[in-house]
Short mmCIF file of C-alpha atoms and ligand atoms in Angstrom, two decimals:
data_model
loop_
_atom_site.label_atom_id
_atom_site.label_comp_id
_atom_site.label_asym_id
_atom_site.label_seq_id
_atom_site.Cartn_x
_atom_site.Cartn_y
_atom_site.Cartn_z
CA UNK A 1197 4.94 -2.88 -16.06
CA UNK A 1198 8.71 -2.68 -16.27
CA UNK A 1199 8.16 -0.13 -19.15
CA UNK A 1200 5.69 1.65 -17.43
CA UNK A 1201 7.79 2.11 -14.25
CA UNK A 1202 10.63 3.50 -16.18
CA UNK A 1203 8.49 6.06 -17.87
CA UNK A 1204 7.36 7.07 -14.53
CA UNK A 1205 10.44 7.37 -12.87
CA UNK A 1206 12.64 9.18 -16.51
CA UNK A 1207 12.01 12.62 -14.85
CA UNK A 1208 13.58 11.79 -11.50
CA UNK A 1209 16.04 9.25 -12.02
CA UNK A 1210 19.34 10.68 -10.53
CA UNK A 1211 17.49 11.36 -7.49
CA UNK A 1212 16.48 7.40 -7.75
CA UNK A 1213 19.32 6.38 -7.52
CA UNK A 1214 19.95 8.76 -4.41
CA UNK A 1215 17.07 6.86 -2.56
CA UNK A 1216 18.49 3.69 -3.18
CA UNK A 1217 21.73 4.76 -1.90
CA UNK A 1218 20.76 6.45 1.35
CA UNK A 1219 18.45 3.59 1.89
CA UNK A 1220 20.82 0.34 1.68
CA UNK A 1221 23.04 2.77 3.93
CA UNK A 1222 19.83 3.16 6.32
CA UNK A 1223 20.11 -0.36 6.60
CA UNK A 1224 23.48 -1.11 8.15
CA UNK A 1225 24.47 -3.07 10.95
CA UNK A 1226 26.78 -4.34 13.09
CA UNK A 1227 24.56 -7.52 13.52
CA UNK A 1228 24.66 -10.67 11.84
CA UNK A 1229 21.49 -11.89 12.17
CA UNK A 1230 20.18 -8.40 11.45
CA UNK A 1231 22.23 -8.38 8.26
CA UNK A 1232 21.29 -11.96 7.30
CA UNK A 1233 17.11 -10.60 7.28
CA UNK A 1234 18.05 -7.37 5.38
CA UNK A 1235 19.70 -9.34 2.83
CA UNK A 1236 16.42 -12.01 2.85
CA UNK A 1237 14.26 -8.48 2.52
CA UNK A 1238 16.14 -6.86 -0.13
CA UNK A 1239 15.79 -10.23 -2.54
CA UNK A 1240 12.56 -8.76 -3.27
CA UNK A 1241 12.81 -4.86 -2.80
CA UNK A 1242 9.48 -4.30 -4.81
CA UNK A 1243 7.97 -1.91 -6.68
CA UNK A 1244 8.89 1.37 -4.63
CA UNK A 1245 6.06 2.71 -5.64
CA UNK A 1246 6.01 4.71 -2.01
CA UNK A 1247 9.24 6.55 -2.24
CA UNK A 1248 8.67 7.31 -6.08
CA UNK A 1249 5.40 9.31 -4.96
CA UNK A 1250 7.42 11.15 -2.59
CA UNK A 1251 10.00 12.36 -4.89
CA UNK A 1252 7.47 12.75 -8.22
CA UNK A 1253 5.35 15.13 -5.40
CA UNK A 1254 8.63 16.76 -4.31
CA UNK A 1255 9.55 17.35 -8.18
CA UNK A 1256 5.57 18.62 -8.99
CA UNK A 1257 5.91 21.17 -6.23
CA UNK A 1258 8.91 22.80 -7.08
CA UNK A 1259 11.88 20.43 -6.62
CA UNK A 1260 13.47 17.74 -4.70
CA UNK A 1261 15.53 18.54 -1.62
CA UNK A 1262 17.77 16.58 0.30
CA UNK A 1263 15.08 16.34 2.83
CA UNK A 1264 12.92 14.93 -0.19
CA UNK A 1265 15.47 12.07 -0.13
CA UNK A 1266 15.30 11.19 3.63
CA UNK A 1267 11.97 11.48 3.66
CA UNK A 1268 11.54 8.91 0.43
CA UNK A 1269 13.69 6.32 2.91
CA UNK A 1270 11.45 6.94 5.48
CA UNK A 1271 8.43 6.13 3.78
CA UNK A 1272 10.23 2.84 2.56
CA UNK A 1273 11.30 1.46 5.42
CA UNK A 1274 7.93 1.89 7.53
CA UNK A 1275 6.54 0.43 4.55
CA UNK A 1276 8.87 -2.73 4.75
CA UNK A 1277 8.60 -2.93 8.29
CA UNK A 1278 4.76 -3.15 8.46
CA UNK A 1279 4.67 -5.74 5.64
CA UNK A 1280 7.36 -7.69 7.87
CA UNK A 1281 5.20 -7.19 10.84
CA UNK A 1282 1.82 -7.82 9.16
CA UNK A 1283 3.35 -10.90 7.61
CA UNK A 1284 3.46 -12.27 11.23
CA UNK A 1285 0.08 -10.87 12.50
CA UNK A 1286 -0.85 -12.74 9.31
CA UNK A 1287 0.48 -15.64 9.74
CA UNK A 1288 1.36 -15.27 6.02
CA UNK A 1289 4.35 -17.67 4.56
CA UNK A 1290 4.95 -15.96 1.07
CA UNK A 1291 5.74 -11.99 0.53
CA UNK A 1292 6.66 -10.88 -3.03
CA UNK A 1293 7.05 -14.23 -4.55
CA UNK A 1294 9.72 -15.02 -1.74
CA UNK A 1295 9.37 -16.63 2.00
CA UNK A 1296 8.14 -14.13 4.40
CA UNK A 1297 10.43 -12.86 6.71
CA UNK A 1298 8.53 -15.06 9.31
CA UNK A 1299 8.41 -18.15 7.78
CA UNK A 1300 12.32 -17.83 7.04
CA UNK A 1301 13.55 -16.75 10.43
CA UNK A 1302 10.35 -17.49 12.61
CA UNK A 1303 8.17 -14.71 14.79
CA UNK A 1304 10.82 -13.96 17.72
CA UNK A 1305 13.30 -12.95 14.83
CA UNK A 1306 11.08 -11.37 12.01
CA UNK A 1307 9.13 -9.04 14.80
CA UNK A 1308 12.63 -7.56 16.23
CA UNK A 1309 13.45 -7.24 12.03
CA UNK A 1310 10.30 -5.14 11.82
CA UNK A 1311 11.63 -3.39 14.58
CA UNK A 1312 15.13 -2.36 12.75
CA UNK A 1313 13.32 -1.49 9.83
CA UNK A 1314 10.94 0.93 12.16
CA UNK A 1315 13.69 2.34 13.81
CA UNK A 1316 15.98 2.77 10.64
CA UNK A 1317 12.64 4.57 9.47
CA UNK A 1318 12.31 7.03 12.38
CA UNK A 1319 16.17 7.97 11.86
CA UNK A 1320 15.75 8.67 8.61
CA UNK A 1321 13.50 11.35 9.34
CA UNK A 1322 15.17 12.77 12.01
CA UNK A 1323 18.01 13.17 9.06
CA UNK A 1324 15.54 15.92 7.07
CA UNK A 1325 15.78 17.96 9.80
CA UNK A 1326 11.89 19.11 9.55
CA UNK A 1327 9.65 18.30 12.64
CA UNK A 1328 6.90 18.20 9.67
CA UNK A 1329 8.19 15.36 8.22
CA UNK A 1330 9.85 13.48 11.60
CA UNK A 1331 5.98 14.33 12.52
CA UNK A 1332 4.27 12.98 9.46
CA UNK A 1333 6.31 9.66 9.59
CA UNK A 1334 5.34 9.07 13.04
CA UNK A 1335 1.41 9.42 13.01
CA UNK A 1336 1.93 7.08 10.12
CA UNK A 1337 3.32 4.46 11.97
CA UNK A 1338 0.35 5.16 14.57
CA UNK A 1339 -2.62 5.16 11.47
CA UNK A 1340 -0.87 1.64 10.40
CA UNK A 1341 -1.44 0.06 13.52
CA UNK A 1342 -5.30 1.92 13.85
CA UNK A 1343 -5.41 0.27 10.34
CA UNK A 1344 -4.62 -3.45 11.10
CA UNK A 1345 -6.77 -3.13 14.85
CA UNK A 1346 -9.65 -2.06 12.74
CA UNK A 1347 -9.08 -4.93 10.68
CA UNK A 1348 -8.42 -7.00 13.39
CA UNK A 1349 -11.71 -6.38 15.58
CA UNK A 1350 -13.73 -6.09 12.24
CA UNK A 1351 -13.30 -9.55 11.01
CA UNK A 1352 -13.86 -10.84 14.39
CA UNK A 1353 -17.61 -8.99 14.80
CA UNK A 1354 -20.30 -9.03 12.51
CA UNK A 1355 -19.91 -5.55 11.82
CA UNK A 1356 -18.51 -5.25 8.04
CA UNK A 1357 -19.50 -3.19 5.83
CA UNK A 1358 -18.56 -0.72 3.20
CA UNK A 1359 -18.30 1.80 5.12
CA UNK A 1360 -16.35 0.00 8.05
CA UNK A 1361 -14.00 -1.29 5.28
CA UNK A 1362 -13.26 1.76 3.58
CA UNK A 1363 -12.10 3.22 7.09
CA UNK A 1364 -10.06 0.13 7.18
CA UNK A 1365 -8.16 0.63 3.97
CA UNK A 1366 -7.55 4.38 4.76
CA UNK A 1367 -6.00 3.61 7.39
CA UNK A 1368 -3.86 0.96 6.52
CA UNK A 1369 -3.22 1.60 2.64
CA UNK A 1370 -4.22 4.90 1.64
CA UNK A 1371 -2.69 7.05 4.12
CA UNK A 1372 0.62 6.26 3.83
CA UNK A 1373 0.21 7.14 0.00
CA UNK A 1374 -1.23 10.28 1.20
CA UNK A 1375 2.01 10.65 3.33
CA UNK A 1376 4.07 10.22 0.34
CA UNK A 1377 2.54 12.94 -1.88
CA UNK A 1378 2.26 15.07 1.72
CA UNK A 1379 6.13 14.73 2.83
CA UNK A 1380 7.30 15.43 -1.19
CA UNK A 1381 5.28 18.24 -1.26
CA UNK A 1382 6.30 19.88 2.38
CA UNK A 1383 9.66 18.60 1.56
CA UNK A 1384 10.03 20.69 -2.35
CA UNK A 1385 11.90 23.43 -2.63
CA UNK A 1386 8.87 26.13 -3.03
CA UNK A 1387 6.34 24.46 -1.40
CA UNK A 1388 2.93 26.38 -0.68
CA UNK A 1389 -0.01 24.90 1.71
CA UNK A 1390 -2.48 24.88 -1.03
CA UNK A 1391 -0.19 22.88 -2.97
CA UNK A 1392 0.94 20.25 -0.22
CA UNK A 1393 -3.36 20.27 0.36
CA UNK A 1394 -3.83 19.07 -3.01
CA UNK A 1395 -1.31 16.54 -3.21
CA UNK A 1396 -3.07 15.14 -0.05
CA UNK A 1397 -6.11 14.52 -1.85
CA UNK A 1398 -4.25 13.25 -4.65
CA UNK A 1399 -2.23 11.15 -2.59
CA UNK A 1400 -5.29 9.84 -0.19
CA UNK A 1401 -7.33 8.82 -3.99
CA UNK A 1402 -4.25 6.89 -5.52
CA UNK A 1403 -4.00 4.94 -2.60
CA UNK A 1404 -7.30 3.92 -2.14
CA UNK A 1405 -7.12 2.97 -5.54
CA UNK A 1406 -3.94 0.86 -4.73
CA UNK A 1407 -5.75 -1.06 -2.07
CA UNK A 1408 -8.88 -1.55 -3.76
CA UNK A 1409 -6.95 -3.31 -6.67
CA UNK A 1410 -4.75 -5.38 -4.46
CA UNK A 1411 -8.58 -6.81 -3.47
CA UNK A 1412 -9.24 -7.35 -6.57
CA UNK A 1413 -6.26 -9.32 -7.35
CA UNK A 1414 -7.00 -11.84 -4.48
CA UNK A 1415 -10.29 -12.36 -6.71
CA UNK A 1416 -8.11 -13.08 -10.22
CA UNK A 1417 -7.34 -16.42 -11.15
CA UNK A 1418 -3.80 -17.07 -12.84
CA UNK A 1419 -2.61 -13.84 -11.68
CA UNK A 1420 1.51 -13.90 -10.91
CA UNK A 1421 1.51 -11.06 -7.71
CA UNK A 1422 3.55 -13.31 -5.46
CA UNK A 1423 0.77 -14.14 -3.15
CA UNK A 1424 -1.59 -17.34 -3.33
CA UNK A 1425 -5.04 -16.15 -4.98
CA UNK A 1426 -7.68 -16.44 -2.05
CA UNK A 1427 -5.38 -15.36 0.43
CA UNK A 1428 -7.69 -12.83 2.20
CA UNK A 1429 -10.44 -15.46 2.55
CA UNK A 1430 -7.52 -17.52 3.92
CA UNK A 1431 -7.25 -15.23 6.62
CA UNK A 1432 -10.43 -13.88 7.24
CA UNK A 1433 -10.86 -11.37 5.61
CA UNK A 1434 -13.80 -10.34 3.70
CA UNK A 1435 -12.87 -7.28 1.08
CA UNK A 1436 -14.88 -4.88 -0.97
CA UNK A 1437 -15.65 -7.79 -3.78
CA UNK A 1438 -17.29 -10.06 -1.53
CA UNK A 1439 -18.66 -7.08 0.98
CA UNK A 1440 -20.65 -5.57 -1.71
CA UNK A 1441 -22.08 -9.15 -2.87
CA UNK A 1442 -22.97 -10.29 0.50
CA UNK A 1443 -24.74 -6.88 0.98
CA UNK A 1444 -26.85 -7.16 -1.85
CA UNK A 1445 -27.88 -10.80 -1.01
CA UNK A 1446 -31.13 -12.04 0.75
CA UNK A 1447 -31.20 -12.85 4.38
CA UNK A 1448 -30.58 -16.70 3.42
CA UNK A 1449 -28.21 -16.28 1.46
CA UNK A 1450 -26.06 -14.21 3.36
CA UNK A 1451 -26.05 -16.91 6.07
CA UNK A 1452 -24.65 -19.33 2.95
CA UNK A 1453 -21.83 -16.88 2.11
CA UNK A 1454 -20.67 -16.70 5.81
CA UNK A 1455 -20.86 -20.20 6.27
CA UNK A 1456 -18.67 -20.79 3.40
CA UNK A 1457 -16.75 -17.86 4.38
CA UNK A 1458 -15.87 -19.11 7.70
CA UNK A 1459 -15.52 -22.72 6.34
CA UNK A 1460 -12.88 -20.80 3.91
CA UNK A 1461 -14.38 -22.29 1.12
CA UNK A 1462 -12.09 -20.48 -1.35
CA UNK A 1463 -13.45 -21.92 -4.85
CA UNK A 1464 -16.87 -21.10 -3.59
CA UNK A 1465 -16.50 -17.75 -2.38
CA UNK A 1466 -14.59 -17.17 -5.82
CA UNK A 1467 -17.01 -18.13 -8.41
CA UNK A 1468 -19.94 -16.27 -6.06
CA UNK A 1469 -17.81 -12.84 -6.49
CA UNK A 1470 -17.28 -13.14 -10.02
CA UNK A 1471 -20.74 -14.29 -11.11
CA UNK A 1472 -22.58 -11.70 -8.71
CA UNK A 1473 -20.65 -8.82 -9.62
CA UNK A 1474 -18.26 -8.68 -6.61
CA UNK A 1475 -15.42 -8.26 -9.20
CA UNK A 1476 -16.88 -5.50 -11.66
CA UNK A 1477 -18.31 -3.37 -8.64
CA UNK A 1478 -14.57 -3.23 -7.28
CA UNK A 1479 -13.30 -2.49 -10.91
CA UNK A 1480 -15.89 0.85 -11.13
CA UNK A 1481 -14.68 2.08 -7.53
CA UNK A 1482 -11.43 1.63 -8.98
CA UNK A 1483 -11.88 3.86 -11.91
CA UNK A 1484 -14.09 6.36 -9.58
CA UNK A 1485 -10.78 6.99 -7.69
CA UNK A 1486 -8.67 7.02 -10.29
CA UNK A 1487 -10.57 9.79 -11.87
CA UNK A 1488 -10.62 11.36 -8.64
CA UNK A 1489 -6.62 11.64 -8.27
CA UNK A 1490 -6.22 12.39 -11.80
CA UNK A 1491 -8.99 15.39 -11.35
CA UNK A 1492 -6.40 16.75 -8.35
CA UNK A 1493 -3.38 16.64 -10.64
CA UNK A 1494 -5.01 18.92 -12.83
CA UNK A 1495 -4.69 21.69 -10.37
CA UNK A 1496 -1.28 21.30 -11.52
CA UNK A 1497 0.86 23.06 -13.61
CA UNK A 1498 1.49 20.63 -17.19
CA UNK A 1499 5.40 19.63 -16.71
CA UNK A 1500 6.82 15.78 -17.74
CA UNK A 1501 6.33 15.22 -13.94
CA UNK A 1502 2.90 15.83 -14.37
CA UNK A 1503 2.83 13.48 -16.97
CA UNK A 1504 4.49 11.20 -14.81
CA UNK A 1505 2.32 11.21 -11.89
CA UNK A 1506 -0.55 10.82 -14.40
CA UNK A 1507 1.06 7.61 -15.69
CA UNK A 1508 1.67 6.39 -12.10
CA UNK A 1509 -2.04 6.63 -11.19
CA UNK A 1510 -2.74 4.94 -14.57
CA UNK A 1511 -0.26 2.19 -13.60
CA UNK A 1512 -1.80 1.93 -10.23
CA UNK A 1513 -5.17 1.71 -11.23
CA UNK A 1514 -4.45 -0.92 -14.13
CA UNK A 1515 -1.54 -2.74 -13.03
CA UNK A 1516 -1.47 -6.52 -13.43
CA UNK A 1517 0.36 -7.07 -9.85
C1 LIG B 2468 -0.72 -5.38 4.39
O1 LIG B 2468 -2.08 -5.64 4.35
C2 LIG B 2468 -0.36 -4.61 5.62
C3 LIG B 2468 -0.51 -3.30 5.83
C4 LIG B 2468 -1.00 -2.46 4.73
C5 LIG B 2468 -0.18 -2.62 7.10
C6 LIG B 2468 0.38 -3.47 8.20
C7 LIG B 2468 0.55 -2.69 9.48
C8 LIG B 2468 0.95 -3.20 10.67
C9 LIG B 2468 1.31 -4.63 10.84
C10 LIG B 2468 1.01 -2.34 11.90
C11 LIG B 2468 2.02 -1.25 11.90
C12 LIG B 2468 3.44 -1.62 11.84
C13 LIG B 2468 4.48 -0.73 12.00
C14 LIG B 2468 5.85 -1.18 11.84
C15 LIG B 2468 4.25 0.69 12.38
P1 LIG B 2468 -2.69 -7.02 3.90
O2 LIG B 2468 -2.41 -8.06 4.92
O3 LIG B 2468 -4.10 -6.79 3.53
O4 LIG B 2468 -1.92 -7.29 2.55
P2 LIG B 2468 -0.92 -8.42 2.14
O5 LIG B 2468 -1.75 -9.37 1.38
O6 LIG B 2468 0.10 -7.71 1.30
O7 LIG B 2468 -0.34 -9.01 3.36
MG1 LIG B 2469 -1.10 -9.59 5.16
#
């Protein structure tokens, strides 16, 4: 993974290390308890996947800007600041191996963090001096919440299905990947609109792809991802591995699996997705969409960053957490 991430990022590494800059300095304060949560959150900084889209997209389209830059902390910190917000929506006590923000400073405390981290985010794009961008980050913010209300009135109605959870993880996943590859490519240095369309579509296809394995991994014993396995039954949610088993089951049985499912019976729900399928139908839609992205691409001039985008969907669409 390590390995694979610095393959990914060889092509664009100075400008790395430019993101990481301007976003630790994105994060200052005058605030103690402020600075006491941003030192909690950057314990476990993650993958950056996000901002390493942006720039990668900025690079394919015909080279990084400073506005590339600010818009790469952008993407970041809305990222962090829904995961710190969804983390208390959630309920949720671990986040990348680590205490959430909520269980470590408690709701009152991690939803005003969010809010920093939102803020900081909106700044940021107000630096690239493009109303595209400073646009782009803020209908993001809006999709996320559409996202988590979709989740939110989904699990609580009997109306979940494919269809309703593939809106679902557009919204909350897939379009801010799609914002990534969008604000590199509006962001590059000779930009055109054909070529900021196509890194839409290649952006909207790796994040679905990103989501749909996440599922997957709440469905995978003995996996280390930093989050307890059986974590969206846990919370109520029923994802594409279940969905497309309880859609293929008999009337009776569908009223075992929601009986189970709303008695969170973890172990059973588990062994019913692997032995029905739940697991291998999710692993098929993930290589559908991973052929999909990498079909985009092509449009592409060949370059190394080309080849590095190709090895980023591969990592996304194979990655072991
Ligand atoms: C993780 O999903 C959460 C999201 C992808 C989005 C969360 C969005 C919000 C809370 C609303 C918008 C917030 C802002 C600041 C604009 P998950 O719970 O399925 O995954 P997890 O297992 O990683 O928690
Ligand atoms: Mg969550």
């Amino acid at each position: 993974m390590k390995q694979a991430l610095q393959q990914i990022s060889t092509p664009i590494a100075t400008q790395i290390d430019a993101f990481q800059q301007a976003y630790q300095a994105a994060l200052q304060s005058n605030n103690a308890l402020l600075q006491q949560m941003v030192t909690h959150v950057n314990q476990s900084l993650g993958k950056q996947m996000r901002p390493m889209l942006v720039l990668l997209c900025a690079q394919l389209c015909g080279g990084i800007t400073p506005a590339t830059i600010h818009a790469a902390v952008s993407v970041e910190l809305l990222h962090v600041a829904s995961l710190i917000h969804d983390d208390v929506v959630d309920e949720s006590d671990q986040r990348r191996g680590k205490p959430s923000l909520w269980a470590s400073f408690q709701s009152k405390a991690a939803v005003l963090g969010g809010d920093f981290y939102l803020s900081a985010a909106l700044s940021e794009a107000v630096k690239s001096q493009q109303l595209t961008i400073i646009n782009g980050i803020a209908n993001m913010g809006k999709k996320l919440v559409d996202g988590e209300l979709l989740q939110l009135s989904g699990s609580k109605n009997a109306i979940y299905n494919q269809a309703y959870y593939f809106k679902v993880i557009e919204a909350k996943t897939a379009e801010l990947f799609k914002t990534c590859a969008q604000l590199g490519a509006l962001s590059a240095q000779h930009s055109s609109k054909q070529l900021v369309e196509k890194a839409v579509q290649m952006g909207l296809a790796i994040g679905i792809c990103f989501q749909l394995k996440d599922d997957v991994f709440d469905y995978q014993q003995g996996e280390h991802i930093g989050k307890p396995v059986g974590n969206d039954v846990q919370e109520g949610k029923m994802t594409l591995p279940l969905l497309y088993v309880y859609e293929q089951a008999s009337e009776s049985e569908k009223a075992t699996i929601k009986q189970a499912f709303d008695n969170k019976d973890v172990a059973y729900i588990q062994q019913l997705v692997s032995e029905k399928g739940g697991i291998d139908y999710t692993l098929e839609q993930i290589n559908l969409y991973k052929q999909k992205a990498l079909q985009y691409l092509q449009d592409f001039e060949d370059s190394p960053t080309r080849k590095a985008i190709e090895q980023f969907i591969l990592l996304v669409a194979e990655r072991e957490k």
